[in-house]
Amino acid sequence: MTTPNTPGPEAPREAATPLARLLARRIAASGPIGMADYMAECLLHPEHGYYTTREPFGTAGDFTTAPEISQMFGELMGLCLAQNWQDQGAPAPFALAELGPGRGTLMADIWRATARVPGFHTAARLHLVEASPRLRASQQAALAGLPVTWHTTPDALPEGPLWLVANEFFDALPVRQFLRAEGGWAERVVGLRDGALALGLAPAAPLAALAHRLEDTGPGDLVELCPAAEPVMAAIARRVAARGAALIVDYGGWRSLGVTVQALRDHRTDPILAHPGQADLTAHVDFEALARAARIAVPRIGLSGPAGQGLWLEALGITPRAQALARNLAGPALDAHVAAYRRLTHPQEMGTLFRVLALHPPGHAPPGMAEQPR
Ligand code: SAH
């Protein structure tokens, strides 16, 4: 998703989708559900989930992502990972992994760009973490003939040296929302009003996980928490601490404040309760929370960034690469290429909203980044 966050009205006009009816029955029987449960059902319900049933990417889908915009994104990422692998002694074998690979485009570009790096392809074992069986099939087609193993969760990744990428994975993980109130935090829940899904609030209570947010929030502020991100960061940090690196690219900031959950349908924002299972639901990534989770798991883990995607790509050489590709293009193809370059890097497009957080062994440089220790 690359469209700015402009939340729409919250209440659905009708229980428009099969999943809405199913959730309404569940809520009528056992009470309101948290926002994280709602998001998880909408995205990954085995029968009606967005990622399980739809082709979300590209012009025909609901949103587009950096690797789908231009091959340059994956090429530069591949080369900086390979450089980092060499800098750490070129361990063989090693796991080359991706979380949430979508159509498999990013890994295909990484693979193509690293073909001439001596020993890289023979040492790499590809591991993809993907929850949607339908998207696994797309990835299989994009990476036909390569040594790929699929996993459902990141803790199933092998032990040992790991170079990992995750582009727009964490924004798809469900978040809980808490409103600061007298006496603690009131969780925002999805309940029923006149038989239709509607937002409400659970009674306020103190919450240890948000103790550190008492300092920078006041009554009426809303904070989002992504509990699912914590074990993912722990699994990555534990593996990368010895040898490897992880590049996490997503939109978001350092410490989240306010509602960032949004639904996107046909490239437009949609009220979040309007079309469960038929719209993409995402939240901005709280990079401070990701870094915290990594540090809790491995206190000495190397963390760098988050750097703005535009400057990061610039440092990796996107401009000369774009110029080289432009030499073979003309007319509308050249216009599209220039627009893609701008979209990936410009501060008013993806250049600053998207950020890159790197995890690496202590004492080693992060891939493609001047060290910016956290
Ligand atoms: N990285 C790709 C796709 C981003 S969309 C790109 O940049 O184009 C999010 C991806 O994460 C999809 O492949 C989706 O199926 C996957 N995904 C979402 N939630 C997941 C979860 N909890 N576990 C594993 N994969 C998940």
Coordinates of C-alpha atoms and ligand atoms in Angstrom, one line a residue:
M1 CA 0.0 0.0 0.0
T2 CA 1.4 3.4 -0.9
T3 CA -1.6 5.6 -0.7
P4 CA -1.5 8.2 2.1
N5 CA -3.6 7.4 5.2
T6 CA -6.9 9.1 4.9
P7 CA -9.3 7.3 7.2
G8 CA -12.9 7.0 6.0
P9 CA -16.1 6.9 8.0
E10 CA -16.1 3.9 10.4
A11 CA -19.6 2.4 10.2
P12 CA -20.5 -0.1 7.5
R13 CA -23.6 0.6 5.4
E14 CA -24.5 -3.0 5.3
A15 CA -23.1 -6.4 6.3
A16 CA -21.7 -6.6 2.8
T17 CA -19.5 -9.7 2.8
P18 CA -19.8 -13.3 3.8
L19 CA -17.1 -12.7 6.4
A20 CA -19.0 -9.8 7.9
R21 CA -22.0 -12.1 8.4
L22 CA -19.8 -14.8 10.0
L23 CA -18.2 -12.3 12.3
A24 CA -21.5 -10.8 13.3
R25 CA -22.8 -14.3 14.3
R26 CA -19.6 -14.9 16.3
I27 CA -19.9 -11.5 18.1
A28 CA -23.6 -12.1 18.8
A29 CA -22.7 -15.4 20.4
S30 CA -19.6 -14.6 22.4
G31 CA -19.1 -10.8 22.5
P32 CA -17.0 -8.1 20.9
I33 CA -13.6 -9.0 19.4
G34 CA -10.4 -6.9 19.5
M35 CA -9.1 -5.0 16.5
A36 CA -6.2 -7.6 16.1
D37 CA -8.7 -10.5 15.9
Y38 CA -10.7 -8.6 13.4
M39 CA -7.6 -7.8 11.2
A40 CA -6.4 -11.4 11.5
E41 CA -9.8 -12.8 10.3
C42 CA -10.0 -10.3 7.5
L43 CA -6.5 -11.0 6.2
L44 CA -6.1 -14.7 6.7
H45 CA -9.4 -16.4 7.3
P46 CA -9.0 -19.8 5.5
E47 CA -12.1 -19.3 3.4
H48 CA -12.8 -15.6 3.2
G49 CA -9.5 -13.9 4.0
Y50 CA -8.1 -11.2 1.8
Y51 CA -4.7 -12.8 1.3
T52 CA -6.2 -16.3 1.0
T53 CA -8.7 -15.4 -1.7
R54 CA -7.4 -12.4 -3.7
E55 CA -4.7 -11.2 -5.9
P56 CA -4.0 -8.0 -4.1
F57 CA -1.0 -6.6 -6.1
G58 CA -0.5 -4.5 -9.2
T59 CA -2.9 -2.3 -11.1
A60 CA -5.6 -4.9 -11.1
G61 CA -5.3 -5.4 -7.3
D62 CA -5.7 -3.0 -4.4
F63 CA -2.1 -1.8 -3.9
T64 CA 1.4 -2.0 -5.2
T65 CA 4.7 -2.4 -3.5
A66 CA 8.3 -1.4 -4.2
P67 CA 9.4 -4.7 -5.9
E68 CA 6.3 -4.5 -8.1
I69 CA 7.1 -0.9 -9.0
S70 CA 10.6 -1.5 -10.3
Q71 CA 13.2 -4.3 -10.6
M72 CA 15.8 -1.9 -9.2
F73 CA 14.5 -2.3 -5.6
G74 CA 15.2 -6.1 -5.5
E75 CA 18.5 -5.8 -7.5
L76 CA 20.0 -3.2 -5.1
M77 CA 18.7 -5.2 -2.1
G78 CA 20.3 -8.4 -3.5
L79 CA 23.6 -6.8 -4.1
C80 CA 23.9 -5.3 -0.6
L81 CA 22.9 -8.6 1.0
A82 CA 25.5 -10.4 -1.0
Q83 CA 28.2 -7.8 -0.1
N84 CA 27.3 -8.2 3.5
W85 CA 27.5 -12.0 3.2
Q86 CA 31.0 -11.7 1.8
D87 CA 32.0 -9.2 4.5
Q88 CA 31.0 -11.8 7.1
G89 CA 33.2 -14.5 5.6
A90 CA 30.8 -15.9 3.0
P91 CA 29.4 -18.7 5.2
A92 CA 28.2 -21.8 3.3
P93 CA 25.5 -22.9 3.4
F94 CA 23.3 -20.0 4.6
A95 CA 19.6 -19.3 4.6
L96 CA 18.4 -16.5 2.3
A97 CA 14.9 -15.8 3.6
E98 CA 11.9 -13.6 3.0
L99 CA 8.9 -12.9 5.2
G100 CA 5.6 -12.4 3.3
P101 CA 7.0 -12.6 -0.3
G102 CA 3.7 -11.7 -2.1
R103 CA 4.1 -12.7 -5.7
G104 CA 7.8 -13.7 -5.3
T105 CA 9.0 -10.7 -7.3
L106 CA 11.5 -9.4 -4.7
M107 CA 13.2 -12.7 -4.3
A108 CA 13.3 -13.3 -8.0
D109 CA 15.0 -9.9 -8.5
I110 CA 17.4 -10.6 -5.6
W111 CA 18.3 -14.0 -7.1
R112 CA 18.9 -12.6 -10.6
A113 CA 21.0 -9.7 -9.4
T114 CA 23.3 -12.0 -7.4
A115 CA 24.0 -14.5 -10.1
R116 CA 27.6 -13.3 -10.6
V117 CA 28.5 -13.1 -6.9
P118 CA 31.0 -16.0 -6.5
G119 CA 29.6 -18.8 -4.4
F120 CA 26.4 -17.0 -3.4
H121 CA 23.9 -19.1 -5.3
T122 CA 25.6 -22.4 -4.4
A123 CA 25.6 -21.5 -0.7
A124 CA 22.1 -20.1 -0.5
R125 CA 19.1 -22.1 0.7
L126 CA 15.9 -20.2 0.1
H127 CA 13.3 -20.0 2.9
L128 CA 10.0 -18.2 2.4
V129 CA 7.6 -17.5 5.3
E130 CA 4.1 -17.3 3.8
A131 CA 0.7 -17.9 5.4
S132 CA -1.4 -17.9 2.3
P133 CA -1.5 -21.1 0.2
R134 CA -2.6 -19.1 -2.8
L135 CA 0.4 -16.8 -2.7
R136 CA 2.7 -19.7 -2.1
A137 CA 1.6 -21.0 -5.5
S138 CA 2.5 -17.6 -7.1
Q139 CA 5.9 -17.6 -5.4
Q140 CA 6.5 -21.2 -6.6
A141 CA 5.9 -20.0 -10.2
A142 CA 8.1 -17.0 -9.8
L143 CA 11.0 -19.0 -8.4
A144 CA 10.6 -22.3 -10.3
G145 CA 13.7 -24.4 -10.2
L146 CA 15.2 -22.8 -7.1
P147 CA 15.8 -24.6 -3.8
V148 CA 12.9 -23.1 -1.8
T149 CA 11.4 -24.3 1.4
W150 CA 8.2 -22.7 2.7
H151 CA 7.3 -22.0 6.3
T152 CA 4.1 -20.7 8.0
T153 CA 5.9 -18.9 10.8
P154 CA 9.4 -17.3 11.2
D155 CA 10.3 -19.5 14.2
A156 CA 10.4 -22.4 11.7
L157 CA 13.4 -20.8 9.9
P158 CA 16.5 -22.9 10.2
E159 CA 19.2 -22.1 12.8
G160 CA 22.5 -20.8 11.5
P161 CA 23.6 -17.9 9.3
L162 CA 20.6 -16.0 8.0
W163 CA 20.2 -13.1 5.5
L164 CA 16.6 -12.0 5.6
V165 CA 14.3 -9.4 3.9
A166 CA 10.8 -8.4 4.8
N167 CA 9.1 -5.8 2.6
E168 CA 5.6 -4.7 3.7
F169 CA 5.3 -7.8 5.9
F170 CA 5.0 -6.1 9.3
D171 CA 2.2 -3.7 8.2
A172 CA 0.0 -6.8 7.6
L173 CA 0.3 -8.0 11.2
P174 CA -2.8 -7.4 13.3
V175 CA -2.7 -4.6 15.9
R176 CA -4.6 -4.0 19.0
Q177 CA -5.8 -0.4 19.7
F178 CA -5.9 1.2 23.2
L179 CA -7.5 4.5 24.1
R180 CA -5.9 6.2 27.1
A181 CA -8.7 6.8 29.7
E182 CA -9.2 7.4 33.4
G183 CA -7.9 4.3 35.2
G184 CA -5.8 2.9 32.3
W185 CA -6.3 1.8 28.7
A186 CA -9.6 1.0 27.0
E187 CA -9.3 -1.5 24.2
R188 CA -11.1 -0.6 20.9
V189 CA -13.2 -3.5 19.9
V190 CA -15.5 -4.6 17.1
G191 CA -19.0 -5.3 18.3
L192 CA -22.5 -5.0 16.9
R193 CA -25.0 -2.1 16.6
D194 CA -28.4 -2.9 15.1
G195 CA -26.9 -6.2 13.8
A196 CA -24.1 -4.5 11.9
L197 CA -20.4 -4.4 12.9
A198 CA -19.6 -1.3 14.9
L199 CA -16.6 0.0 16.9
G200 CA -16.8 0.2 20.7
L201 CA -14.6 0.4 23.7
A202 CA -13.9 -2.2 26.4
P203 CA -13.6 -1.0 30.0
A204 CA -10.3 0.7 30.9
A205 CA -7.7 -1.2 32.8
P206 CA -3.9 -0.7 33.4
L207 CA -1.7 -2.4 30.9
A208 CA 1.9 -3.3 31.6
A209 CA 2.8 -3.4 27.8
L210 CA 2.0 0.3 27.6
A211 CA 3.6 1.5 30.8
H212 CA 6.3 3.3 28.8
R213 CA 3.6 5.2 26.9
L214 CA 2.3 6.9 30.0
E215 CA 5.1 9.5 29.6
D216 CA 4.2 10.7 26.1
T217 CA 0.4 10.3 26.0
G218 CA -2.6 11.9 27.7
P219 CA -6.2 11.0 28.1
G220 CA -7.9 10.5 24.7
D221 CA -4.7 9.4 22.9
L222 CA -4.9 6.1 21.0
V223 CA -1.9 3.8 20.8
E224 CA -1.6 0.7 18.7
L225 CA 0.3 -2.5 19.8
C226 CA 1.3 -5.3 17.5
P227 CA 1.8 -8.4 19.7
A228 CA 2.4 -10.7 16.7
A229 CA 5.6 -8.7 15.7
E230 CA 7.4 -9.6 19.0
P231 CA 8.0 -13.3 18.4
V232 CA 8.9 -12.6 14.8
M233 CA 11.6 -10.1 15.9
A234 CA 12.9 -12.5 18.5
A235 CA 13.2 -15.3 16.0
I236 CA 15.1 -13.1 13.6
A237 CA 17.4 -11.5 16.2
R238 CA 18.4 -14.8 17.7
R239 CA 19.5 -16.1 14.3
V240 CA 21.2 -13.0 13.0
A241 CA 23.1 -12.2 16.2
A242 CA 25.8 -14.7 15.3
R243 CA 26.0 -14.3 11.5
G244 CA 23.7 -12.7 9.0
A245 CA 21.5 -9.6 8.6
A246 CA 17.9 -8.7 8.3
L247 CA 16.4 -5.8 6.3
I248 CA 12.9 -4.7 7.3
V249 CA 11.3 -2.2 5.0
D250 CA 7.9 -0.8 5.7
Y251 CA 5.9 2.4 6.2
G252 CA 5.6 3.8 9.7
G253 CA 7.6 5.7 12.3
W254 CA 9.5 5.6 15.5
R255 CA 6.7 5.2 18.2
S256 CA 3.2 5.0 16.9
L257 CA 0.5 7.4 18.0
G258 CA -3.1 7.6 16.8
V259 CA -5.2 5.3 14.5
T260 CA -3.1 4.0 11.6
V261 CA -5.2 1.0 10.7
Q262 CA -6.6 1.5 7.3
A263 CA -8.5 -0.5 4.7
L264 CA -7.6 -0.3 1.0
R265 CA -9.9 -1.5 -1.8
D266 CA -9.4 -0.9 -5.5
H267 CA -6.5 1.5 -4.7
R268 CA -8.8 3.6 -2.4
T269 CA -9.2 3.9 1.3
D270 CA -12.4 2.1 2.5
P271 CA -14.1 2.2 5.9
I272 CA -12.3 -0.5 8.0
L273 CA -15.5 -2.4 8.8
A274 CA -17.2 -2.1 5.4
H275 CA -15.8 -5.0 3.5
P276 CA -14.1 -7.6 5.8
G277 CA -12.1 -10.0 3.7
Q278 CA -12.4 -7.9 0.5
A279 CA -10.2 -5.0 1.4
D280 CA -6.5 -5.0 2.5
L281 CA -6.1 -4.0 6.1
T282 CA -2.8 -2.6 7.3
A283 CA -1.3 -0.5 10.1
H284 CA 1.8 1.7 10.2
V285 CA 4.8 -0.1 11.6
D286 CA 6.1 1.1 15.0
F287 CA 9.9 0.7 14.5
E288 CA 10.6 1.4 18.1
A289 CA 8.5 -1.6 19.1
L290 CA 10.3 -3.8 16.6
A291 CA 13.7 -2.6 17.9
R292 CA 12.5 -3.2 21.5
A293 CA 11.4 -6.7 20.8
A294 CA 14.7 -7.5 19.1
R295 CA 16.6 -6.1 22.1
I296 CA 14.6 -8.0 24.6
A297 CA 15.4 -11.2 22.8
V298 CA 19.1 -10.4 22.2
P299 CA 20.3 -7.4 24.2
R300 CA 23.5 -7.0 22.2
I301 CA 21.9 -7.3 18.7
G302 CA 23.1 -4.7 16.2
L303 CA 20.3 -2.4 15.1
S304 CA 20.6 0.3 12.5
G305 CA 18.2 2.8 11.2
P306 CA 15.4 3.1 10.4
A307 CA 16.7 5.0 7.4
G308 CA 14.5 6.6 4.8
Q309 CA 14.0 4.3 1.8
G310 CA 14.9 7.1 -0.6
L311 CA 18.3 7.9 1.0
W312 CA 19.0 4.2 1.5
L313 CA 18.4 3.4 -2.2
E314 CA 20.4 6.4 -3.1
A315 CA 23.4 5.2 -1.1
L316 CA 23.1 1.8 -2.8
G317 CA 23.4 3.5 -6.2
I318 CA 19.9 3.6 -7.5
T319 CA 20.6 6.7 -9.6
P320 CA 23.4 5.2 -11.7
R321 CA 21.4 2.0 -12.0
A322 CA 18.3 4.0 -13.2
Q323 CA 20.5 5.8 -15.7
A324 CA 21.9 2.6 -17.0
L325 CA 18.4 1.0 -17.5
A326 CA 17.1 4.3 -19.1
R327 CA 19.7 4.0 -21.9
N328 CA 17.8 1.1 -23.4
L329 CA 14.3 2.7 -23.0
A330 CA 12.3 5.2 -25.0
G331 CA 8.8 6.7 -25.1
P332 CA 6.2 5.4 -22.6
A333 CA 8.6 2.8 -21.2
L334 CA 11.1 5.5 -20.4
D335 CA 8.4 7.6 -18.8
A336 CA 7.2 4.7 -16.7
H337 CA 10.8 4.0 -15.6
V338 CA 11.4 7.6 -14.6
A339 CA 8.1 7.6 -12.7
A340 CA 9.1 4.4 -10.9
Y341 CA 12.5 5.8 -9.9
R342 CA 10.7 8.9 -8.5
R343 CA 8.1 6.8 -6.7
L344 CA 10.6 4.7 -4.9
T345 CA 12.9 7.6 -3.8
H346 CA 11.1 10.9 -3.7
P347 CA 10.3 12.3 -0.2
Q348 CA 6.7 13.0 -1.3
E349 CA 6.2 9.5 -2.5
M350 CA 7.8 6.4 -0.8
G351 CA 11.2 8.0 0.0
T352 CA 10.6 9.1 3.6
L353 CA 7.4 7.3 4.7
F354 CA 9.0 4.0 4.0
R355 CA 11.9 3.1 6.2
V356 CA 14.6 0.5 6.5
L357 CA 15.6 -1.1 9.8
A358 CA 18.6 -3.4 9.8
L359 CA 19.5 -6.1 12.3
H360 CA 23.0 -7.5 12.3
P361 CA 25.6 -9.1 14.5
P362 CA 27.2 -6.7 17.0
G363 CA 30.3 -5.1 15.6
H364 CA 29.3 -5.7 12.0
A365 CA 28.1 -3.1 9.5
P366 CA 24.5 -3.3 8.4
P367 CA 23.8 -4.1 4.7
G368 CA 23.9 -1.0 2.6
M369 CA 23.8 1.5 5.5
A370 CA 26.2 3.7 7.2
E371 CA 26.0 2.5 10.8
Q372 CA 23.3 4.4 12.8
P373 CA 23.3 2.6 16.0
R374 CA 20.1 2.6 18.1
Ligands
SAH1 N1 6.6 -8.5 0.2 C1 5.6 -8.5 -0.8 C2 4.2 -8.6 -0.4 C3 3.7 -7.8 0.7 S1 2.0 -8.1 1.2 C4 5.8 -7.2 -1.7 O1 6.5 -6.4 -1.2 O2 5.2 -7.2 -2.7 C5 2.1 -9.1 2.7 C6 2.6 -10.5 2.5 O3 2.7 -11.1 3.8 C7 1.7 -11.4 1.7 O4 2.5 -12.3 1.0 C8 0.9 -12.1 2.8 O5 0.3 -13.3 2.4 C9 1.9 -12.3 3.9 N2 1.4 -12.4 5.2 C10 0.6 -11.6 5.8 N3 0.4 -11.9 7.1 C11 1.2 -13.0 7.3 C12 1.4 -13.8 8.5 N4 0.8 -13.6 9.6 N5 2.3 -14.9 8.3 C13 2.9 -15.1 7.1 N6 2.7 -14.3 6.0 C14 1.9 -13.3 6.1

